[in-house]
Amino acid sequence: MQAVRQALLQALGRALAELAPGQAQAPAFESPKQAAHGDLACTAAMQLARPMKRNPRELAQQLVEALGRQPAFAQWVEAIEIAGPGFINLRLKAAAKQTVVAEVLQAGARYGRPPTPAAGAQRKVIVEFVSANPTGPLHTGHTRQAALGDAICNLLDWQGWDVTREFYYNDAGAQIATLAASVQARLKGSRPGDADWPESAYNGEYIADVAAGFAARQSVQADDREFTASGDPDDLDGIRQFAVAYLRREQDLDLKALGVRFDSYFLESSLYADGRVEDTVRRLVASGKTYEDGGALWLRTTDYGDDKDRVMRKSAPAEVSAYTYFVPDVAYHIAKFERGFTKAINIQGGDHHGTVARVRAGLQAVGLGIPQGYPDYVLHKMVTVMKGGEEVKISKRAGSYVTLRDLVDWTGRDAVRFFMASRKADTEFVFDVDLAVRQSDENPVYYVQYAHARICSVLAKGGLDDARLAAADLSRLTAPTEAALMLALADAPALLARAADDLAPHDLAFYLRDLAAAFHTYYAAERFLVEDAGLACARLALLAATRQVIANVLALLGVDAPESMAREGESPSEGAA
């Protein structure tokens, strides 16, 4: 059906050029919200009405007449109707909808991908996400970042981008000093609640684990670094290095449990060691966009749309610890740009909202030709965890918050990834543990995976090989539920392209639920293994195409597509006959 849509788009473009020469109106179709309104909709007449100073319904009538003269419309469109103030609704012929089945079966795991870019033509993009400080286990916010970030990377890769996944972390500073002091206190026999326990120390049980590993002189491999503990409780610098390596390893194990990997790791300390922070400050001063006031160095971020100027250095003389946190962020993003990443995306918590304007201002001020709006940001809101009807706030492992590993242990990787990516990033999200493990249609990930498993069961009973399915007479697919399912399959390529452009993986979760609903409706309405061999083959071909699309889109979310699943009150092998 992609070829059909392309032919209709080209025909629409020619009709628009005939109707409104000189008007830059890109041809486009939309999917009607209600099936009764048709299969495709066009709003071009209403969009052209104002610039052309015409009545939109009259324009719609003229456009319909122009479309009627296009051969592609005569071939593929059954009816064209005008509704409301100027909507144009199209009803496709059955043959147009049926083409999608053959397209999916032919493309297989690549259905929905655009044509592969020519060698060397892939665009480079770096996506930074999670980026947790190595001071403790990953929490629910990091979990949401991991699911969102990895799905966004998968979408961009699907659309032809050359994607690099990067984890940036602070391996120095006040939080790391607190971590080292906490571990040292444990090594010397102090515990949370004791009179000599540091007030600012981290209280989770993981601190005791780090201390035990240090005392045992363990060797820890984290990222591309290895550190062996000295076992000396007075070796504060050694404790710091070991604790960072230990917790980075733990974080990586948690991410592995979630099925998330990274291509590179970037240490904040390297920005100082390589002189990048000082070089960035020199560039900003040389740009004339800084000034001193009250003994502090300021950047004129208001020149770039910020609500007020920002302090770069709290006091002179400049010391590493005196720079405010956005200065190394600017240096880091200069490094990204100089590494050839002309597009960069950061997935961060909503508490980083204030960082956006000042980092972008700093990047504009350095005068390196970095484009405006660099980098792109996806900011997510908080996650509330509910279990047994009550909010869960405490984790024994972390001491004060629910961890990524808690969620995976309670519900499984698939549920965590699907749920965390199923809402817009800028909306708060309630993760219902009880719902995530429920084997019912109320659980969205179960609902989608069960559709895939059901199809696998029917296809196994049908016993037709790929060649038989590819040769099916698709003209037999005329039932209303079949038409709805085929239209849903045809929506996938455009949906995936939009989701990548908008950095919106939640659109995939919504699409999967709609596609699963179309299948389950079909499953309830028709039988597949009927005596009419031609009809049975056509219906199995449609099921095979549906299975493929579900699997493709689930993979982009990092979720498995199981071939069999149990259901409350039903055998795993139960299926239509």
Coordinates of C-alpha atoms in Angstrom, one line a residue:
M1 CA 0.0 0.0 0.0
Q2 CA 3.0 2.3 0.3
A3 CA 3.2 2.4 -3.5
V4 CA -0.5 3.2 -3.6
R5 CA -0.1 6.0 -1.1
Q6 CA 2.9 7.4 -3.0
A7 CA 0.9 7.3 -6.3
L8 CA -2.0 9.1 -4.6
L9 CA 0.3 11.7 -3.1
Q10 CA 1.8 12.5 -6.4
A11 CA -1.6 12.7 -8.0
L12 CA -2.7 15.0 -5.2
G13 CA 0.3 17.2 -5.8
R14 CA -0.5 17.6 -9.4
A15 CA -4.2 18.4 -8.6
L16 CA -3.0 21.1 -6.1
A17 CA -0.7 22.6 -8.6
E18 CA -3.6 22.8 -11.1
L19 CA -6.0 24.3 -8.5
A20 CA -3.5 26.7 -6.8
P21 CA -0.5 27.4 -9.0
G22 CA 2.3 29.1 -7.0
Q23 CA 1.0 28.1 -3.6
A24 CA 3.5 26.0 -1.6
Q25 CA 1.1 23.4 -0.4
A26 CA 2.7 20.0 0.2
P27 CA 0.4 17.1 -0.6
A28 CA -0.5 15.1 2.5
F29 CA -3.0 12.7 3.8
E30 CA -4.2 12.0 7.3
S31 CA -5.9 9.0 8.8
P32 CA -9.5 9.8 9.8
K33 CA -10.2 9.4 13.6
Q34 CA -13.4 7.5 12.8
A35 CA -13.5 4.7 10.3
A36 CA -16.9 5.8 9.1
H37 CA -15.3 8.9 7.6
G38 CA -13.2 6.9 5.2
D39 CA -9.7 5.6 4.8
L40 CA -7.7 8.7 4.1
A41 CA -8.5 12.4 4.6
C42 CA -7.2 15.6 3.0
T43 CA -7.4 19.1 4.6
A44 CA -5.6 21.0 1.8
A45 CA -8.8 22.9 0.8
M46 CA -9.1 24.4 4.3
Q47 CA -5.4 25.3 4.5
L48 CA -5.6 27.0 1.1
A49 CA -8.8 28.9 1.8
R50 CA -7.2 31.8 3.7
P51 CA -4.2 32.6 1.4
M52 CA -6.5 32.2 -1.6
K53 CA -9.4 34.1 0.0
R54 CA -11.8 31.5 -1.1
N55 CA -14.6 29.5 0.5
P56 CA -13.0 26.2 1.7
R57 CA -15.9 24.0 0.7
E58 CA -15.9 25.5 -2.8
L59 CA -12.2 24.8 -3.0
A60 CA -12.7 21.3 -1.8
Q61 CA -15.2 20.7 -4.6
Q62 CA -12.8 22.0 -7.2
L63 CA -10.0 19.8 -5.8
V64 CA -12.2 16.8 -5.9
E65 CA -13.0 17.5 -9.6
A66 CA -9.2 17.8 -10.3
L67 CA -8.5 14.6 -8.4
G68 CA -11.1 12.8 -10.5
R69 CA -9.0 13.5 -13.6
Q70 CA -6.0 11.8 -12.1
P71 CA -5.5 8.1 -13.3
A72 CA -4.2 7.0 -9.8
F73 CA -7.4 8.1 -8.2
A74 CA -9.5 6.2 -10.8
Q75 CA -7.4 3.1 -10.2
W76 CA -7.3 3.0 -6.4
V77 CA -10.1 5.3 -4.9
E78 CA -13.6 4.0 -4.6
A79 CA -15.3 7.2 -3.5
I80 CA -14.4 10.8 -2.6
E81 CA -16.7 12.8 -0.2
I82 CA -16.6 16.4 1.1
A83 CA -17.5 16.8 4.7
G84 CA -17.9 19.7 7.1
P85 CA -16.2 23.0 6.1
G86 CA -14.0 21.3 3.5
F87 CA -12.6 18.0 4.6
I88 CA -12.1 15.6 1.8
N89 CA -12.5 11.9 2.7
L90 CA -11.3 9.1 0.5
R91 CA -12.5 5.5 0.5
L92 CA -10.0 3.2 -1.1
K93 CA -10.8 0.2 -3.2
A94 CA -10.3 -3.2 -1.6
A95 CA -7.4 -3.9 -4.0
A96 CA -5.5 -0.9 -2.7
K97 CA -5.7 -2.1 0.9
Q98 CA -4.8 -5.6 0.1
T99 CA -1.4 -4.6 -1.4
V100 CA 0.0 -4.0 2.1
V101 CA 0.0 -7.7 2.9
A102 CA 2.3 -8.6 0.1
E103 CA 4.5 -5.6 0.9
V104 CA 4.9 -6.7 4.5
L105 CA 5.7 -10.3 3.6
Q106 CA 8.2 -9.2 1.1
A107 CA 10.0 -6.7 3.3
G108 CA 9.9 -8.8 6.5
A109 CA 11.9 -7.4 9.3
R110 CA 12.6 -4.3 7.2
Y111 CA 9.0 -3.4 6.6
G112 CA 8.6 0.3 7.6
R113 CA 12.2 1.3 7.0
P114 CA 13.0 4.0 4.5
P115 CA 15.4 3.1 1.6
T116 CA 18.9 2.4 3.0
P117 CA 21.1 5.6 2.6
A118 CA 23.9 5.4 0.2
A119 CA 27.3 4.4 1.6
G120 CA 28.8 7.2 3.6
A121 CA 25.6 9.2 3.5
Q122 CA 24.3 8.3 6.9
R123 CA 23.8 11.3 9.2
K124 CA 25.6 11.1 12.6
V125 CA 23.7 11.7 15.8
I126 CA 24.8 11.3 19.4
V127 CA 22.1 10.5 22.0
E128 CA 23.1 11.0 25.6
F129 CA 20.9 9.4 28.2
V130 CA 20.8 8.0 31.8
S131 CA 24.1 9.8 32.6
A132 CA 23.7 8.9 36.3
N133 CA 26.4 10.0 38.8
P134 CA 28.1 6.9 40.2
T135 CA 26.8 7.4 43.7
G136 CA 24.2 4.7 43.9
P137 CA 21.8 2.4 42.1
L138 CA 19.8 3.7 39.2
H139 CA 16.3 5.0 40.2
T140 CA 13.0 5.2 38.4
G141 CA 13.9 8.4 36.6
H142 CA 17.0 6.8 35.2
T143 CA 14.8 3.8 34.2
R144 CA 12.5 6.1 32.2
Q145 CA 15.5 7.7 30.6
A146 CA 16.9 4.3 29.7
A147 CA 13.7 3.1 28.0
L148 CA 13.0 6.4 26.2
G149 CA 16.7 6.9 25.2
D150 CA 17.1 3.4 23.8
A151 CA 13.8 3.5 21.9
I152 CA 14.7 6.9 20.4
C153 CA 18.1 5.5 19.3
N154 CA 16.3 2.5 17.7
L155 CA 13.9 4.7 15.9
L156 CA 16.7 7.0 14.6
D157 CA 18.7 3.9 13.5
W158 CA 15.6 2.6 11.8
Q159 CA 15.3 5.8 9.8
G160 CA 18.9 5.6 8.6
W161 CA 20.8 7.7 11.2
D162 CA 24.3 6.6 12.3
V163 CA 23.6 6.6 16.1
T164 CA 26.0 6.7 19.0
R165 CA 24.7 6.0 22.5
E166 CA 26.7 7.9 25.1
F167 CA 26.7 7.8 28.9
Y168 CA 28.2 10.9 30.6
Y169 CA 28.9 10.8 34.3
N170 CA 30.5 12.9 37.0
D171 CA 33.4 11.1 38.6
A172 CA 34.5 14.1 40.8
G173 CA 32.9 16.8 42.8
A174 CA 30.9 17.1 46.1
Q175 CA 28.6 14.1 45.5
I176 CA 31.6 11.8 44.8
A177 CA 33.3 13.1 47.9
T178 CA 30.2 12.3 50.0
L179 CA 30.2 8.8 48.5
A180 CA 33.8 8.2 49.5
A181 CA 33.2 9.5 53.0
S182 CA 30.1 7.2 53.3
V183 CA 32.1 4.2 52.3
Q184 CA 35.0 5.1 54.6
A185 CA 32.6 5.5 57.5
R186 CA 31.3 2.0 56.9
L187 CA 34.8 0.7 56.7
K188 CA 35.5 2.1 60.1
G189 CA 32.5 0.4 61.6
S190 CA 30.0 3.3 61.6
R191 CA 26.4 2.7 60.4
P192 CA 23.4 4.9 59.6
G193 CA 21.9 6.1 62.8
D194 CA 25.1 6.0 64.8
A195 CA 26.3 9.2 66.5
D196 CA 29.4 9.4 64.3
W197 CA 27.6 8.7 61.0
P198 CA 28.1 11.7 58.7
E199 CA 24.9 13.7 58.3
S200 CA 25.1 14.0 54.5
A201 CA 26.2 10.3 54.0
Y202 CA 24.4 7.9 51.7
N203 CA 22.4 5.4 53.8
G204 CA 21.6 2.6 51.4
E205 CA 22.7 -0.9 51.9
Y206 CA 24.8 -0.7 48.7
I207 CA 27.3 1.5 50.7
A208 CA 28.0 -1.6 52.9
D209 CA 28.5 -3.7 49.8
V210 CA 31.0 -1.2 48.4
A211 CA 32.9 -1.1 51.7
A212 CA 33.0 -4.9 51.9
G213 CA 34.4 -5.1 48.4
F214 CA 37.1 -2.5 49.2
A215 CA 38.0 -4.3 52.4
A216 CA 38.3 -7.6 50.5
R217 CA 40.7 -5.8 48.0
Q218 CA 38.4 -6.7 45.1
S219 CA 39.4 -5.8 41.5
V220 CA 36.5 -4.1 39.6
Q221 CA 36.1 -3.6 35.9
A222 CA 33.9 -0.8 34.8
D223 CA 33.5 0.7 31.3
D224 CA 37.1 0.5 30.0
R225 CA 38.8 1.0 33.4
E226 CA 39.8 -1.4 36.1
F227 CA 40.6 -0.6 39.7
T228 CA 41.9 -2.8 42.5
A229 CA 41.1 -1.8 46.1
S230 CA 43.9 -1.3 48.6
G231 CA 41.8 -2.3 51.6
D232 CA 43.2 0.6 53.6
P233 CA 40.3 2.5 55.3
D234 CA 42.5 5.6 55.5
D235 CA 43.1 5.6 51.7
L236 CA 40.3 8.1 50.9
D237 CA 41.3 8.7 47.3
G238 CA 41.5 4.9 46.7
I239 CA 38.1 4.5 48.3
R240 CA 36.7 7.2 46.0
Q241 CA 38.2 5.5 42.9
F242 CA 37.0 2.0 43.9
A243 CA 33.5 3.2 44.9
V244 CA 33.1 4.9 41.5
A245 CA 34.2 1.8 39.6
Y246 CA 32.1 -0.5 41.8
L247 CA 28.9 1.5 41.3
R248 CA 29.5 2.1 37.6
R249 CA 29.7 -1.7 37.2
E250 CA 26.5 -2.1 39.2
Q251 CA 24.8 0.4 37.0
D252 CA 25.9 -1.4 33.9
L253 CA 24.6 -4.7 35.3
D254 CA 21.2 -3.0 35.9
L255 CA 21.2 -1.6 32.4
K256 CA 22.1 -5.0 31.0
A257 CA 19.1 -6.4 32.8
L258 CA 17.0 -3.8 31.0
G259 CA 18.6 -4.7 27.7
V260 CA 20.3 -1.3 27.3
R261 CA 23.8 -0.8 26.0
F262 CA 26.1 2.2 25.3
D263 CA 28.7 2.8 22.6
S264 CA 30.8 5.2 24.6
Y265 CA 31.3 6.6 28.1
F266 CA 32.4 10.2 28.8
L267 CA 33.9 11.3 32.2
E268 CA 33.3 14.8 33.4
S269 CA 36.9 14.8 34.9
S270 CA 38.3 14.4 31.4
L271 CA 37.0 17.8 30.5
Y272 CA 39.3 19.3 33.2
A273 CA 42.2 16.9 32.6
D274 CA 42.2 17.7 28.9
G275 CA 41.9 21.5 29.5
R276 CA 38.5 21.7 27.7
V277 CA 36.8 23.6 30.5
E278 CA 39.5 26.3 30.7
D279 CA 39.6 26.5 26.9
T280 CA 35.8 27.0 26.8
V281 CA 36.1 29.8 29.4
R282 CA 38.8 31.5 27.4
R283 CA 36.7 31.3 24.2
L284 CA 33.7 32.8 26.0
V285 CA 35.8 35.6 27.5
A286 CA 37.3 36.3 24.1
S287 CA 33.8 36.5 22.5
G288 CA 33.0 39.6 24.5
K289 CA 29.9 37.9 26.0
T290 CA 31.2 37.8 29.6
Y291 CA 31.6 40.3 32.3
E292 CA 32.7 40.5 35.9
D293 CA 30.4 41.7 38.7
G294 CA 30.7 41.1 42.4
G295 CA 33.9 39.1 42.0
A296 CA 32.1 36.6 39.8
L297 CA 32.4 35.9 36.1
W298 CA 29.0 36.1 34.2
L299 CA 27.9 35.0 30.7
R300 CA 25.4 37.3 28.9
T301 CA 22.9 34.5 28.3
T302 CA 20.1 37.1 27.9
D303 CA 21.6 37.9 24.5
Y304 CA 20.4 34.4 23.5
G305 CA 16.9 34.4 25.0
D306 CA 17.6 33.4 28.6
D307 CA 15.6 35.2 31.3
K308 CA 18.7 36.4 33.1
D309 CA 22.5 36.3 32.8
R310 CA 24.2 33.3 34.4
V311 CA 27.3 33.0 36.7
M312 CA 30.1 31.0 35.1
R313 CA 32.6 31.3 38.0
K314 CA 31.5 32.0 41.5
S315 CA 34.7 33.8 42.5
A316 CA 38.2 34.7 41.3
P317 CA 40.7 33.3 40.9
A318 CA 39.3 30.5 38.7
E319 CA 39.4 27.1 40.3
V320 CA 37.9 23.9 39.0
S321 CA 35.4 23.8 41.9
A322 CA 34.5 27.4 41.4
Y323 CA 32.8 26.9 38.0
T324 CA 29.1 26.5 38.0
Y325 CA 27.8 23.2 36.6
F326 CA 26.7 24.6 33.1
V327 CA 30.3 25.5 32.2
P328 CA 31.5 21.9 31.9
D329 CA 28.2 21.1 30.1
V330 CA 29.1 23.7 27.5
A331 CA 32.6 22.2 27.2
Y332 CA 31.2 18.7 26.8
H333 CA 28.8 19.8 24.0
I334 CA 31.6 21.5 22.2
A335 CA 33.4 18.2 22.4
K336 CA 30.4 16.5 20.9
F337 CA 30.3 18.9 18.0
E338 CA 34.0 18.6 17.3
R339 CA 33.6 14.8 17.2
G340 CA 31.4 15.3 14.2
F341 CA 28.0 15.1 15.7
T342 CA 26.1 17.9 14.0
K343 CA 23.0 16.5 15.7
A344 CA 22.9 15.8 19.5
I345 CA 20.0 14.7 21.7
N346 CA 19.9 14.7 25.5
I347 CA 17.3 12.7 27.4
Q348 CA 17.2 14.2 31.0
G349 CA 14.9 14.7 33.9
G350 CA 12.6 17.7 34.0
D351 CA 14.8 19.3 36.7
H352 CA 17.3 20.1 34.0
H353 CA 14.9 22.5 32.3
G354 CA 16.9 25.5 33.4
T355 CA 20.1 24.1 31.8
V356 CA 18.7 24.2 28.3
A357 CA 18.9 27.9 27.7
R358 CA 22.3 28.5 29.3
V359 CA 24.0 25.6 27.6
R360 CA 22.7 26.7 24.2
A361 CA 23.7 30.3 24.9
G362 CA 27.2 29.2 25.8
L363 CA 27.5 27.2 22.6
Q364 CA 26.3 30.1 20.5
A365 CA 28.7 32.5 22.2
V366 CA 31.9 30.4 21.6
G367 CA 31.6 31.2 17.9
L368 CA 32.4 27.8 16.5
G369 CA 29.5 27.6 14.0
I370 CA 27.4 25.4 16.2
P371 CA 23.8 25.6 15.0
Q372 CA 21.1 27.3 17.1
G373 CA 19.0 24.9 19.1
Y374 CA 21.9 22.5 19.6
P375 CA 21.5 20.1 21.3
D376 CA 18.0 18.8 21.2
Y377 CA 16.5 18.0 24.6
V378 CA 13.9 15.4 25.7
L379 CA 12.9 16.2 29.3
H380 CA 10.9 13.7 31.2
K381 CA 8.8 14.1 34.3
M382 CA 8.7 12.0 37.5
V383 CA 7.6 8.4 37.9
T384 CA 5.4 7.3 40.7
V385 CA 5.5 3.6 41.6
M386 CA 2.3 1.9 42.9
K387 CA 2.2 -1.6 44.3
G388 CA -0.7 -3.2 46.2
G389 CA -2.7 0.1 45.8
E390 CA 0.0 2.1 47.6
E391 CA 2.8 4.3 46.5
V392 CA 6.2 2.7 46.9
K393 CA 9.0 5.1 48.0
I394 CA 11.6 3.0 49.8
S395 CA 14.0 0.4 48.5
K396 CA 16.2 -1.6 51.0
R397 CA 19.0 -1.6 48.4
A398 CA 19.0 2.2 47.8
G399 CA 17.7 3.3 51.2
S400 CA 15.3 6.0 49.9
Y401 CA 14.0 5.3 46.4
V402 CA 12.8 2.5 44.1
T403 CA 15.5 1.3 41.8
L404 CA 15.6 0.1 38.2
R405 CA 16.5 -3.4 39.4
D406 CA 13.4 -3.4 41.8
L407 CA 11.1 -2.7 38.8
V408 CA 12.7 -5.4 36.6
D409 CA 12.6 -7.9 39.4
W410 CA 9.0 -7.2 40.2
T411 CA 7.6 -7.0 36.6
G412 CA 10.2 -8.2 34.0
R413 CA 12.2 -6.3 31.4
D414 CA 9.5 -6.2 28.8
A415 CA 6.9 -4.6 31.1
V416 CA 9.4 -2.0 32.3
R417 CA 10.5 -1.0 28.8
F418 CA 7.0 -0.9 27.4
F419 CA 5.4 1.0 30.3
M420 CA 8.2 3.6 30.6
A421 CA 8.1 4.4 26.9
S422 CA 4.3 4.4 26.7
R423 CA 3.6 8.0 27.8
K424 CA 4.9 11.3 26.5
A425 CA 8.1 12.2 28.2
D426 CA 6.7 15.5 29.5
T427 CA 3.8 13.9 31.4
E428 CA 4.1 12.4 34.9
F429 CA 3.7 8.6 34.9
V430 CA 2.3 6.2 37.4
F431 CA 4.0 2.7 37.1
D432 CA 1.4 0.2 38.4
V433 CA 3.4 -2.9 39.4
D434 CA 0.2 -5.0 39.8
L435 CA -1.1 -4.0 36.3
A436 CA 2.3 -4.7 34.8
V437 CA 2.2 -8.4 35.8
R438 CA -1.5 -8.9 35.2
Q439 CA -2.3 -11.4 32.4
S440 CA -5.3 -9.6 31.0
D441 CA -6.3 -7.1 28.3
E442 CA -5.9 -4.3 30.8
N443 CA -2.2 -4.7 30.7
P444 CA -1.0 -3.1 27.5
V445 CA 2.2 -5.0 27.0
Y446 CA 0.5 -8.3 27.7
Y447 CA -2.3 -7.3 25.3
V448 CA 0.2 -6.6 22.5
Q449 CA 2.4 -9.6 23.1
Y450 CA -0.6 -11.9 23.4
A451 CA -1.7 -10.8 19.9
H452 CA 1.6 -11.9 18.6
A453 CA 1.5 -15.2 20.4
R454 CA -2.1 -15.9 19.2
I455 CA -1.1 -15.3 15.6
C456 CA 1.9 -17.7 16.0
S457 CA -0.4 -20.3 17.3
V458 CA -2.8 -20.0 14.4
L459 CA 0.0 -20.0 11.8
A460 CA 1.5 -23.1 13.4
K461 CA -1.8 -24.9 13.0
G462 CA -2.2 -23.7 9.5
G463 CA 1.2 -25.2 8.5
L464 CA 1.7 -23.0 5.4
D465 CA 5.2 -22.1 4.4
D466 CA 6.4 -18.6 3.4
A467 CA 6.1 -19.4 -0.4
R468 CA 2.4 -20.4 0.0
L469 CA 1.6 -17.3 2.0
A470 CA 3.4 -15.0 -0.5
A471 CA 1.3 -16.5 -3.3
A472 CA -2.0 -16.0 -1.5
D473 CA -5.0 -14.6 -3.5
L474 CA -5.4 -11.4 -1.4
S475 CA -8.6 -10.4 -3.3
R476 CA -10.3 -12.8 -0.9
L477 CA -9.7 -10.4 2.0
T478 CA -13.0 -8.4 1.9
A479 CA -14.4 -8.5 5.4
P480 CA -14.6 -5.2 7.3
T481 CA -12.3 -6.4 10.0
E482 CA -9.7 -7.4 7.4
A483 CA -9.9 -3.9 5.8
A484 CA -9.4 -2.3 9.2
L485 CA -6.4 -4.5 10.0
M486 CA -4.8 -3.9 6.6
L487 CA -5.2 -0.1 7.0
A488 CA -3.5 -0.4 10.4
L489 CA -0.6 -2.2 8.9
A490 CA -0.2 0.4 6.2
D491 CA 0.1 3.1 8.8
A492 CA 3.3 1.7 10.2
P493 CA 5.9 3.4 7.9
A494 CA 4.6 6.9 8.3
L495 CA 4.0 6.4 12.0
L496 CA 7.6 5.3 12.6
A497 CA 9.0 8.2 10.5
R498 CA 6.9 10.7 12.6
A499 CA 7.9 9.1 15.9
A500 CA 11.6 9.4 14.9
D501 CA 11.2 13.1 13.8
D502 CA 9.3 14.0 17.0
L503 CA 11.5 11.9 19.3
A504 CA 8.3 10.3 20.5
P505 CA 8.5 6.6 21.2
H506 CA 5.2 6.7 23.0
D507 CA 3.6 6.8 19.6
L508 CA 4.8 3.3 19.0
A509 CA 3.1 2.0 22.2
F510 CA -0.2 3.6 21.1
Y511 CA 0.1 2.2 17.6
L512 CA 0.8 -1.3 18.9
R513 CA -2.3 -1.2 21.1
D514 CA -4.4 -0.1 18.2
L515 CA -2.9 -2.7 15.9
A516 CA -3.5 -5.4 18.6
A517 CA -7.1 -4.3 19.0
A518 CA -7.7 -4.5 15.3
F519 CA -6.2 -8.1 15.3
H520 CA -8.2 -9.2 18.4
T521 CA -11.4 -7.9 16.8
Y522 CA -10.6 -9.8 13.6
Y523 CA -9.8 -12.9 15.7
A524 CA -13.2 -12.7 17.4
A525 CA -15.1 -12.1 14.1
E526 CA -13.6 -14.6 11.6
R527 CA -12.3 -18.1 11.5
F528 CA -9.0 -18.8 9.7
L529 CA -8.5 -22.5 9.1
V530 CA -11.7 -22.8 7.0
E531 CA -12.4 -25.5 4.4
D532 CA -12.0 -22.9 1.5
A533 CA -8.2 -23.3 1.0
G534 CA -7.9 -20.0 -0.9
L535 CA -9.6 -18.0 1.8
A536 CA -7.7 -19.8 4.5
C537 CA -4.4 -19.0 2.8
A538 CA -5.3 -15.3 2.3
R539 CA -6.3 -14.9 5.9
L540 CA -3.1 -16.6 7.2
A541 CA -1.1 -14.3 4.9
L542 CA -2.8 -11.3 6.6
L543 CA -2.0 -12.8 10.0
A544 CA 1.6 -13.4 9.0
A545 CA 1.9 -9.8 8.0
T546 CA 0.3 -8.6 11.2
R547 CA 2.7 -10.8 13.2
Q548 CA 5.7 -9.2 11.4
V549 CA 4.6 -5.6 12.0
I550 CA 4.0 -6.3 15.7
A551 CA 7.4 -7.9 16.1
N552 CA 9.1 -5.0 14.2
V553 CA 7.6 -2.3 16.3
L554 CA 8.1 -4.2 19.6
A555 CA 11.8 -4.5 18.7
L556 CA 12.1 -0.8 18.4
L557 CA 10.8 -0.5 22.0
G558 CA 13.3 -3.2 23.1
V559 CA 10.4 -5.6 23.9
D560 CA 10.3 -9.3 23.0
A561 CA 7.6 -10.8 20.7
P562 CA 6.9 -14.2 22.3
E563 CA 5.5 -17.1 20.2
S564 CA 3.5 -18.5 23.0
M565 CA 1.9 -17.1 26.2
A566 CA -0.4 -18.3 28.9
R567 CA -3.7 -16.4 29.6
E568 CA -5.9 -16.6 32.6
G569 CA -8.4 -19.4 31.8
E570 CA -6.8 -20.4 28.5
S571 CA -4.1 -22.9 27.4
P572 CA -0.9 -21.4 25.8
S573 CA -1.7 -23.3 22.6
E574 CA -5.3 -22.3 22.3
G575 CA -6.2 -20.5 19.1
A576 CA -8.7 -20.2 16.3
A577 CA -9.4 -23.1 14.0

